[in-house]
Structure formats: C-alpha cells, structure tokens
Amino acid sequence: MTRIRAAAILPAIALLASAATGQSDRMTPIATPAQPTAIPLGTGALPQAPVAESWHSQYGSRFARNVTDATLTPFLPGPDKANGTAVVIAPGGGFRTLSMENEGWDVAKALAARGVAAFVLKYRLNQTPAGMPAFERSMAAMFSRTASAPRPRTDQQVAGLAPQIADARAAFALIRRRAPEWRVDPARVGMIGFSAGAMLTMATTLAGREARPAFIAVIYGPLSAVTVPPEAPPLFVALAADDPFFAHDGFGLIDSWRAAGRPVEFHLFEQGGHGFGMYPKPTTSTGWFDAFARWLDMHGWTRRGG
C-alpha cells in the first residue's frame, strides 16, 4: 500500500473541498436543524453515549455528530413521477460525523427528481468530544491513522459495525412495511453509501439476507476484496484516482464481484479527491451522479415496474 504523509491529509481534503465549493473549511457549530419528516427507527440509543447530538457547518454544508438514535428521512417523488424504486442513502464521515447535506439530502432530492423514492439514513455514530476544538483534534487523529494504517478487508469489519448495520436493516424493513403508502416496490429497494456510508452499504450487503438490497452503490469507499454472497446485487462504484484514502489499495472489490459473475460498473475519475459528493467541482468526478442515474436507467429501475 502506498503510504501518505498523515500531516498532509486534512489540509489536502480541506483544499479540495473548499476550492470546489468556494466555502470555508472551518467547522462552525450550528443549531440542530428542524427535521419534521425524520422517522425514528427504534433501534435504541447507543450504549455509553453521554454526549448529546450536535450539528456543525463546513464547506457551506451541514453535518451531524454524536448521533445516538437513528432516523430515516423520506424524500418522495410526486405520484405522477414515482417509478417504484427506492434508495437508502448512507452519508459518510468516518462513523464520527455524517455529511447530511452533501451526501444525504442533496442526493435524495436528485433521486426524487428522477422518480426514485429516497431515504436518508441518519445512523448511530461513535462518540466524539462535545467541544469543537477537541472534536477537530480527534478527527485529525482519526484521518491520520486512516491514511497510514493497513486496511482490513471490508467483510472483516462487519462485526464492528453491528449498531449501524442494525440501523440499515431497520431502514429497509420500514420502507418495505410502508411500501404501498410510499409507492415503492419492496423488491426494488437499493442502497448507496459515501465513504464510511459506503463501508456500511457493503457491510449491510455482506452481513446476511435481512436487508436484501436490489442494488448497491459504493461512492469513494474502500475497494478491498470481499467474499461475494450468492446472488449479490448489482454494484456501482465511483472513486477518484487521487483519493487520499482509498485509491492506493487496488481494485479487489471489483475483481471479487466480477469473479463471482455478478454485475458491476466501476468509474475511476482522474481527479476529485475524497468527499466530492454533490459538490460542484471542475473535475469529471462531478459526473458520477449522472453516470449512476444512467446505470439505474440501464437496469430498468427508473421505469415503472422495471
């Protein structure tokens, strides 16, 4: 694995994101936004979590942290547009924060505009310090370790993500239970995740048949080899070649899916860094969503009854 100087990681990410958005990389505490349509998933409060949920802004976008109770927020297309497909969206943030806007709400709105029912999963997180300076230091330390440490296979991380997998399974169960109300075909519910959310998407798929996603998308997540389950869902992958975390470990995930004879589409963008999400950038990575939408079209998931 190519080693990267830890001290360069966070400034590099900040430069990429702030240059793309024209916004400051400063983390600024904000009031918890109103979330009137967020539905509690009932998976329980995270044990040993004394710090209350809080929110901050960065790059002109909103982030949540210290989430102890999982919720699911629907973004539904109009009745005349709904095509029956649904997607659970798992934002990223190293399991310590959630990029709720750039990798959650904005993705959901774009999917709903295409007739796809979208559901943003606010899953439970590892605890971080209450104060912003201590939180920033903890994030810097985490990203430094992430950049320099050997990576375990994704399927070896499943046991450590038990609370988050439980949240994802509860999201799938809720969507299928209320499928008639939300104009969703229970057999056409997929999942997309970003960074840590991509890890959760893959872990949910590998952890058993409870969720049974119809398709999955891994956006700038790890590409380590996995043991592919029988009848694994079609997989869409997008990554930038200059991603400081996941662009230096090979393409084992792609090879695993292909060796298993399962459908996979892989987009490796020359530039884009990490965390590009729905931010407008002068790189071709900005086109990942259009490519994903065309992939959904190709499989018939944006056609009614497709």
mmCIF file of C-alpha atoms in Angstrom:
data_model
loop_
_atom_site.group_PDB
_atom_site.id
_atom_site.type_symbol
_atom_site.label_atom_id
_atom_site.label_comp_id
_atom_site.label_asym_id
_atom_site.label_seq_id
_atom_site.Cartn_x
_atom_site.Cartn_y
_atom_site.Cartn_z
ATOM 1 C CA MET A 1 0.000 0.000 0.000
ATOM 2 C CA THR A 2 1.237 3.486 -0.810
ATOM 3 C CA ARG A 3 1.879 5.442 2.384
ATOM 4 C CA ILE A 4 0.716 9.053 2.577
ATOM 5 C CA ARG A 5 2.078 11.640 4.976
ATOM 6 C CA ALA A 6 -0.601 11.943 7.664
ATOM 7 C CA ALA A 7 0.037 15.640 8.233
ATOM 8 C CA ALA A 8 -0.877 16.344 4.608
ATOM 9 C CA ILE A 9 -4.224 14.556 4.624
ATOM 10 C CA LEU A 10 -6.591 17.026 6.278
ATOM 11 C CA PRO A 11 -5.168 20.154 4.581
ATOM 12 C CA ALA A 12 -5.411 18.345 1.239
ATOM 13 C CA ILE A 13 -9.045 17.410 1.808
ATOM 14 C CA ALA A 14 -9.862 20.920 3.010
ATOM 15 C CA LEU A 15 -8.232 22.455 -0.066
ATOM 16 C CA LEU A 16 -10.104 20.144 -2.447
ATOM 17 C CA ALA A 17 -13.497 20.714 -0.838
ATOM 18 C CA SER A 18 -13.184 24.449 -0.207
ATOM 19 C CA ALA A 19 -11.870 25.071 -3.714
ATOM 20 C CA ALA A 20 -14.832 23.173 -5.118
ATOM 21 C CA THR A 21 -17.481 24.999 -3.135
ATOM 22 C CA GLY A 22 -15.927 28.406 -2.523
ATOM 23 C CA GLN A 23 -16.764 27.849 1.144
ATOM 24 C CA SER A 24 -14.620 27.815 4.265
ATOM 25 C CA ASP A 25 -13.372 24.520 5.664
ATOM 26 C CA ARG A 26 -13.852 25.888 9.197
ATOM 27 C CA MET A 27 -16.129 23.759 11.380
ATOM 28 C CA THR A 28 -18.756 26.094 12.865
ATOM 29 C CA PRO A 29 -21.330 24.878 15.421
ATOM 30 C CA ILE A 30 -24.935 25.426 14.345
ATOM 31 C CA ALA A 31 -28.341 24.784 15.865
ATOM 32 C CA THR A 32 -29.814 21.366 15.202
ATOM 33 C CA PRO A 33 -31.996 21.867 12.115
ATOM 34 C CA ALA A 34 -35.680 21.040 12.203
ATOM 35 C CA GLN A 35 -36.248 17.542 10.838
ATOM 36 C CA PRO A 36 -40.040 17.207 10.903
ATOM 37 C CA THR A 37 -40.141 14.284 8.466
ATOM 38 C CA ALA A 38 -37.396 12.228 10.167
ATOM 39 C CA ILE A 39 -38.790 8.896 11.352
ATOM 40 C CA PRO A 40 -37.212 7.206 14.419
ATOM 41 C CA LEU A 41 -36.072 3.692 13.534
ATOM 42 C CA GLY A 42 -36.435 2.312 17.039
ATOM 43 C CA THR A 43 -33.077 0.572 17.130
ATOM 44 C CA GLY A 44 -32.402 2.017 20.579
ATOM 45 C CA ALA A 45 -29.994 4.567 21.961
ATOM 46 C CA LEU A 46 -26.318 3.877 21.522
ATOM 47 C CA PRO A 47 -24.925 2.462 24.787
ATOM 48 C CA GLN A 48 -22.386 4.546 26.697
ATOM 49 C CA ALA A 49 -23.147 7.693 24.716
ATOM 50 C CA PRO A 50 -23.290 10.608 27.168
ATOM 51 C CA VAL A 51 -22.767 13.430 24.643
ATOM 52 C CA ALA A 52 -25.858 14.939 23.006
ATOM 53 C CA GLU A 53 -26.283 15.049 19.227
ATOM 54 C CA SER A 54 -24.957 18.270 17.702
ATOM 55 C CA TRP A 55 -24.516 19.831 14.269
ATOM 56 C CA HIS A 56 -21.943 21.981 12.533
ATOM 57 C CA SER A 57 -21.369 23.566 9.148
ATOM 58 C CA GLN A 58 -18.343 23.100 6.897
ATOM 59 C CA TYR A 59 -17.826 23.839 3.184
ATOM 60 C CA GLY A 60 -21.255 25.513 3.262
ATOM 61 C CA SER A 61 -22.860 22.165 4.146
ATOM 62 C CA ARG A 62 -24.392 20.687 7.310
ATOM 63 C CA PHE A 63 -23.055 17.778 9.357
ATOM 64 C CA ALA A 64 -24.412 15.830 12.341
ATOM 65 C CA ARG A 65 -22.358 14.126 15.047
ATOM 66 C CA ASN A 66 -22.869 12.180 18.263
ATOM 67 C CA VAL A 67 -25.983 10.600 16.770
ATOM 68 C CA THR A 68 -27.309 8.093 19.291
ATOM 69 C CA ASP A 69 -30.819 7.470 17.895
ATOM 70 C CA ALA A 70 -31.170 6.502 14.251
ATOM 71 C CA THR A 71 -33.737 8.095 11.946
ATOM 72 C CA LEU A 72 -34.849 7.804 8.329
ATOM 73 C CA THR A 73 -35.953 10.859 6.337
ATOM 74 C CA PRO A 74 -38.069 10.247 3.198
ATOM 75 C CA PHE A 75 -37.761 12.343 0.038
ATOM 76 C CA LEU A 76 -40.655 11.149 -2.098
ATOM 77 C CA PRO A 77 -41.362 11.902 -5.761
ATOM 78 C CA GLY A 78 -44.808 13.062 -6.744
ATOM 79 C CA PRO A 79 -47.401 10.380 -7.532
ATOM 80 C CA ASP A 80 -47.136 11.125 -11.257
ATOM 81 C CA LYS A 81 -43.351 10.610 -11.170
ATOM 82 C CA ALA A 82 -42.881 7.707 -8.762
ATOM 83 C CA ASN A 83 -41.480 4.662 -10.557
ATOM 84 C CA GLY A 84 -41.453 2.185 -7.653
ATOM 85 C CA THR A 85 -37.708 2.204 -6.974
ATOM 86 C CA ALA A 86 -36.322 3.332 -3.613
ATOM 87 C CA VAL A 87 -32.800 4.020 -2.323
ATOM 88 C CA VAL A 88 -31.471 4.109 1.230
ATOM 89 C CA ILE A 89 -28.737 6.784 1.396
ATOM 90 C CA ALA A 90 -25.906 6.405 3.925
ATOM 91 C CA PRO A 91 -23.811 9.589 4.270
ATOM 92 C CA GLY A 92 -20.147 9.361 5.249
ATOM 93 C CA GLY A 93 -17.993 10.885 7.956
ATOM 94 C CA GLY A 94 -15.745 8.216 9.441
ATOM 95 C CA PHE A 95 -18.534 6.901 11.716
ATOM 96 C CA ARG A 96 -17.980 10.048 13.819
ATOM 97 C CA THR A 97 -19.976 12.561 11.814
ATOM 98 C CA LEU A 98 -22.481 12.496 8.967
ATOM 99 C CA SER A 99 -22.386 14.688 5.864
ATOM 100 C CA MET A 100 -26.160 15.042 5.954
ATOM 101 C CA GLU A 101 -26.464 17.650 3.209
ATOM 102 C CA ASN A 102 -23.808 16.939 0.572
ATOM 103 C CA GLU A 103 -24.037 13.138 0.856
ATOM 104 C CA GLY A 104 -27.611 12.879 2.070
ATOM 105 C CA TRP A 105 -30.331 15.419 1.400
ATOM 106 C CA ASP A 106 -28.865 16.701 -1.886
ATOM 107 C CA VAL A 107 -28.527 13.151 -3.218
ATOM 108 C CA ALA A 108 -32.074 12.367 -2.115
ATOM 109 C CA LYS A 109 -33.507 15.411 -3.880
ATOM 110 C CA ALA A 110 -31.712 14.495 -7.109
ATOM 111 C CA LEU A 111 -33.068 10.930 -6.953
ATOM 112 C CA ALA A 112 -36.620 12.052 -6.150
ATOM 113 C CA ALA A 113 -36.495 14.371 -9.186
ATOM 114 C CA ARG A 114 -35.976 11.200 -11.245
ATOM 115 C CA GLY A 115 -38.942 9.414 -9.706
ATOM 116 C CA VAL A 116 -36.937 7.404 -7.174
ATOM 117 C CA ALA A 117 -38.090 7.419 -3.547
ATOM 118 C CA ALA A 118 -35.014 8.354 -1.492
ATOM 119 C CA PHE A 119 -34.466 7.841 2.234
ATOM 120 C CA VAL A 120 -31.587 9.467 4.127
ATOM 121 C CA LEU A 121 -30.325 7.241 6.931
ATOM 122 C CA LYS A 122 -29.023 9.075 9.984
ATOM 123 C CA TYR A 123 -27.285 6.111 11.586
ATOM 124 C CA ARG A 124 -25.750 5.892 15.045
ATOM 125 C CA LEU A 125 -22.170 7.104 15.407
ATOM 126 C CA ASN A 126 -19.103 6.653 17.558
ATOM 127 C CA GLN A 127 -18.935 9.356 20.203
ATOM 128 C CA THR A 128 -16.773 12.457 19.795
ATOM 129 C CA PRO A 129 -15.869 15.231 22.272
ATOM 130 C CA ALA A 130 -18.593 17.786 22.904
ATOM 131 C CA GLY A 131 -16.342 20.810 22.320
ATOM 132 C CA MET A 132 -15.429 21.769 18.770
ATOM 133 C CA PRO A 133 -11.618 22.147 19.284
ATOM 134 C CA ALA A 134 -11.365 18.680 20.858
ATOM 135 C CA PHE A 135 -13.603 17.264 18.133
ATOM 136 C CA GLU A 136 -11.388 18.740 15.411
ATOM 137 C CA ARG A 137 -8.308 17.226 17.040
ATOM 138 C CA SER A 138 -9.985 13.825 17.282
ATOM 139 C CA MET A 139 -10.941 13.937 13.607
ATOM 140 C CA ALA A 140 -7.409 14.912 12.584
ATOM 141 C CA ALA A 141 -6.024 11.995 14.571
ATOM 142 C CA MET A 142 -8.551 9.578 13.071
ATOM 143 C CA PHE A 143 -7.855 10.617 9.486
ATOM 144 C CA SER A 144 -4.107 10.405 10.093
ATOM 145 C CA ARG A 145 -4.465 6.817 11.277
ATOM 146 C CA THR A 146 -6.827 6.012 8.410
ATOM 147 C CA ALA A 147 -4.325 7.266 5.864
ATOM 148 C CA SER A 148 -1.359 5.332 7.223
ATOM 149 C CA ALA A 149 -2.765 2.105 8.663
ATOM 150 C CA PRO A 150 -3.144 -1.177 6.751
ATOM 151 C CA ARG A 151 -6.773 -1.762 5.841
ATOM 152 C CA PRO A 152 -8.686 -4.895 6.849
ATOM 153 C CA ARG A 153 -10.963 -6.494 4.314
ATOM 154 C CA THR A 154 -14.440 -4.983 4.320
ATOM 155 C CA ASP A 155 -16.034 -8.318 5.210
ATOM 156 C CA GLN A 156 -13.779 -8.471 8.286
ATOM 157 C CA GLN A 157 -15.221 -5.177 9.544
ATOM 158 C CA VAL A 158 -18.844 -6.361 9.673
ATOM 159 C CA ALA A 159 -18.772 -7.362 13.351
ATOM 160 C CA GLY A 160 -17.550 -3.908 14.367
ATOM 161 C CA LEU A 161 -20.472 -2.194 12.629
ATOM 162 C CA ALA A 162 -23.294 -4.035 14.391
ATOM 163 C CA PRO A 163 -25.248 -0.921 15.505
ATOM 164 C CA GLN A 164 -25.002 0.715 12.085
ATOM 165 C CA ILE A 165 -25.982 -2.495 10.266
ATOM 166 C CA ALA A 166 -28.980 -2.791 12.599
ATOM 167 C CA ASP A 167 -29.971 0.767 11.617
ATOM 168 C CA ALA A 168 -29.669 -0.046 7.908
ATOM 169 C CA ARG A 169 -31.736 -3.223 8.284
ATOM 170 C CA ALA A 170 -34.397 -1.281 10.179
ATOM 171 C CA ALA A 171 -34.489 1.251 7.340
ATOM 172 C CA PHE A 172 -35.092 -1.475 4.744
ATOM 173 C CA ALA A 173 -37.771 -3.061 6.940
ATOM 174 C CA LEU A 174 -39.565 0.272 7.424
ATOM 175 C CA ILE A 175 -39.555 1.087 3.707
ATOM 176 C CA ARG A 176 -40.950 -2.328 2.799
ATOM 177 C CA ARG A 177 -43.569 -2.138 5.543
ATOM 178 C CA ARG A 178 -44.811 1.216 4.272
ATOM 179 C CA ALA A 179 -44.202 0.457 0.595
ATOM 180 C CA PRO A 180 -47.830 0.904 -0.546
ATOM 181 C CA GLU A 181 -48.063 4.298 1.170
ATOM 182 C CA TRP A 182 -44.765 5.445 -0.360
ATOM 183 C CA ARG A 183 -45.448 3.922 -3.820
ATOM 184 C CA VAL A 184 -42.417 1.651 -3.542
ATOM 185 C CA ASP A 185 -41.931 -1.845 -4.931
ATOM 186 C CA PRO A 186 -40.480 -3.840 -1.971
ATOM 187 C CA ALA A 187 -38.298 -5.783 -4.409
ATOM 188 C CA ARG A 188 -36.716 -2.584 -5.798
ATOM 189 C CA VAL A 189 -35.090 -1.066 -2.730
ATOM 190 C CA GLY A 190 -31.365 -0.359 -3.125
ATOM 191 C CA MET A 191 -28.683 1.389 -1.093
ATOM 192 C CA ILE A 192 -25.981 3.960 -1.805
ATOM 193 C CA GLY A 193 -23.222 4.998 0.582
ATOM 194 C CA PHE A 194 -20.376 7.511 0.668
ATOM 195 C CA SER A 195 -17.005 6.835 2.356
ATOM 196 C CA ALA A 196 -17.959 5.361 5.764
ATOM 197 C CA GLY A 197 -21.503 5.094 4.405
ATOM 198 C CA ALA A 198 -20.061 3.059 1.535
ATOM 199 C CA MET A 199 -18.496 0.740 4.119
ATOM 200 C CA LEU A 200 -21.897 0.434 5.799
ATOM 201 C CA THR A 201 -23.567 -0.265 2.444
ATOM 202 C CA MET A 202 -21.145 -3.093 1.703
ATOM 203 C CA ALA A 203 -21.254 -4.434 5.278
ATOM 204 C CA THR A 204 -25.072 -4.490 5.191
ATOM 205 C CA THR A 205 -24.935 -6.480 1.958
ATOM 206 C CA LEU A 206 -22.375 -8.958 3.319
ATOM 207 C CA ALA A 207 -23.950 -9.401 6.774
ATOM 208 C CA GLY A 208 -26.841 -11.630 5.675
ATOM 209 C CA ARG A 209 -30.093 -11.590 3.763
ATOM 210 C CA GLU A 210 -32.137 -9.413 6.128
ATOM 211 C CA ALA A 211 -31.769 -6.205 4.087
ATOM 212 C CA ARG A 212 -31.707 -7.819 0.613
ATOM 213 C CA PRO A 213 -30.845 -4.637 -1.355
ATOM 214 C CA ALA A 214 -31.852 -4.834 -5.011
ATOM 215 C CA PHE A 215 -28.693 -2.912 -5.965
ATOM 216 C CA ILE A 216 -25.894 -1.098 -4.169
ATOM 217 C CA ALA A 217 -23.583 1.829 -4.908
ATOM 218 C CA VAL A 218 -20.205 2.431 -3.258
ATOM 219 C CA ILE A 219 -19.029 6.034 -3.692
ATOM 220 C CA TYR A 220 -15.393 6.676 -2.666
ATOM 221 C CA GLY A 221 -15.357 3.738 -0.284
ATOM 222 C CA PRO A 222 -12.732 1.019 0.246
ATOM 223 C CA LEU A 223 -12.192 -1.389 -2.640
ATOM 224 C CA SER A 224 -10.683 -4.303 -0.724
ATOM 225 C CA ALA A 225 -11.572 -7.822 -1.857
ATOM 226 C CA VAL A 226 -14.620 -9.479 -0.288
ATOM 227 C CA THR A 227 -16.308 -12.848 -0.234
ATOM 228 C CA VAL A 228 -19.261 -12.215 -2.515
ATOM 229 C CA PRO A 229 -22.529 -13.715 -1.300
ATOM 230 C CA PRO A 230 -24.660 -15.798 -3.658
ATOM 231 C CA GLU A 231 -26.990 -13.648 -5.756
ATOM 232 C CA ALA A 232 -25.127 -10.495 -4.729
ATOM 233 C CA PRO A 233 -26.881 -7.363 -6.028
ATOM 234 C CA PRO A 234 -25.598 -5.333 -8.975
ATOM 235 C CA LEU A 235 -22.858 -2.962 -7.823
ATOM 236 C CA PHE A 236 -21.989 0.587 -8.927
ATOM 237 C CA VAL A 237 -18.629 2.046 -7.810
ATOM 238 C CA ALA A 238 -17.164 5.553 -8.182
ATOM 239 C CA LEU A 239 -13.749 6.673 -6.944
ATOM 240 C CA ALA A 240 -11.218 9.389 -7.776
ATOM 241 C CA ALA A 241 -7.678 8.265 -8.596
ATOM 242 C CA ASP A 242 -6.341 10.990 -6.279
ATOM 243 C CA ASP A 243 -8.488 9.917 -3.316
ATOM 244 C CA PRO A 244 -6.056 10.044 -0.348
ATOM 245 C CA PHE A 245 -7.715 7.133 1.483
ATOM 246 C CA PHE A 246 -8.957 4.505 -0.947
ATOM 247 C CA ALA A 247 -7.156 4.966 -4.262
ATOM 248 C CA HIS A 248 -3.995 3.068 -3.330
ATOM 249 C CA ASP A 249 -5.234 -0.368 -2.315
ATOM 250 C CA GLY A 250 -6.046 -1.940 -5.669
ATOM 251 C CA PHE A 251 -9.442 -2.934 -7.004
ATOM 252 C CA GLY A 252 -10.144 -6.161 -5.132
ATOM 253 C CA LEU A 253 -13.834 -5.369 -4.690
ATOM 254 C CA ILE A 254 -14.319 -5.038 -8.441
ATOM 255 C CA ASP A 255 -12.364 -8.234 -9.075
ATOM 256 C CA SER A 256 -14.398 -10.075 -6.419
ATOM 257 C CA TRP A 257 -17.725 -9.090 -7.997
ATOM 258 C CA ARG A 258 -16.513 -9.991 -11.494
ATOM 259 C CA ALA A 259 -15.090 -13.338 -10.373
ATOM 260 C CA ALA A 260 -18.455 -14.154 -8.816
ATOM 261 C CA GLY A 261 -20.175 -13.380 -12.110
ATOM 262 C CA ARG A 262 -22.195 -10.550 -10.606
ATOM 263 C CA PRO A 263 -22.922 -7.229 -12.399
ATOM 264 C CA VAL A 264 -20.534 -4.378 -11.561
ATOM 265 C CA GLU A 265 -19.826 -0.951 -13.049
ATOM 266 C CA PHE A 266 -16.711 0.972 -11.988
ATOM 267 C CA HIS A 267 -15.870 4.637 -12.625
ATOM 268 C CA LEU A 268 -12.314 5.737 -11.765
ATOM 269 C CA PHE A 269 -12.061 9.505 -12.187
ATOM 270 C CA GLU A 270 -8.655 11.068 -12.754
ATOM 271 C CA GLN A 271 -9.287 13.791 -10.157
ATOM 272 C CA GLY A 272 -11.826 14.538 -7.490
ATOM 273 C CA GLY A 273 -10.187 13.777 -4.164
ATOM 274 C CA HIS A 274 -12.339 12.439 -1.348
ATOM 275 C CA GLY A 275 -15.822 13.556 -0.336
ATOM 276 C CA PHE A 276 -16.838 15.217 -3.605
ATOM 277 C CA GLY A 277 -20.459 14.078 -3.276
ATOM 278 C CA MET A 278 -22.826 16.579 -4.826
ATOM 279 C CA TYR A 279 -20.392 19.495 -4.573
ATOM 280 C CA PRO A 280 -19.885 21.157 -7.999
ATOM 281 C CA LYS A 281 -16.245 20.715 -8.973
ATOM 282 C CA PRO A 282 -14.203 21.400 -12.130
ATOM 283 C CA THR A 283 -13.344 17.678 -12.329
ATOM 284 C CA THR A 284 -15.100 14.837 -14.131
ATOM 285 C CA SER A 285 -15.938 13.311 -10.728
ATOM 286 C CA THR A 286 -18.866 15.741 -10.673
ATOM 287 C CA GLY A 287 -20.430 13.492 -13.323
ATOM 288 C CA TRP A 288 -20.687 10.480 -11.010
ATOM 289 C CA PHE A 289 -24.372 11.109 -10.263
ATOM 290 C CA ASP A 290 -25.371 11.314 -13.921
ATOM 291 C CA ALA A 291 -23.462 8.066 -14.518
ATOM 292 C CA PHE A 292 -25.282 6.460 -11.579
ATOM 293 C CA ALA A 293 -28.638 7.670 -12.919
ATOM 294 C CA ARG A 294 -27.850 6.187 -16.347
ATOM 295 C CA TRP A 295 -26.875 2.930 -14.648
ATOM 296 C CA LEU A 296 -30.254 2.873 -12.895
ATOM 297 C CA ASP A 297 -31.887 3.529 -16.272
ATOM 298 C CA MET A 298 -29.934 0.706 -17.907
ATOM 299 C CA HIS A 299 -31.204 -1.770 -15.327
ATOM 300 C CA GLY A 300 -34.780 -0.551 -15.683
ATOM 301 C CA TRP A 301 -35.072 0.786 -12.147
ATOM 302 C CA THR A 302 -36.282 4.199 -13.281
ATOM 303 C CA ARG A 303 -39.091 2.701 -15.369
ATOM 304 C CA ARG A 304 -42.374 1.981 -13.675
ATOM 305 C CA GLY A 305 -42.472 -1.704 -12.917
ATOM 306 C CA GLY A 306 -38.977 -2.065 -14.494
#
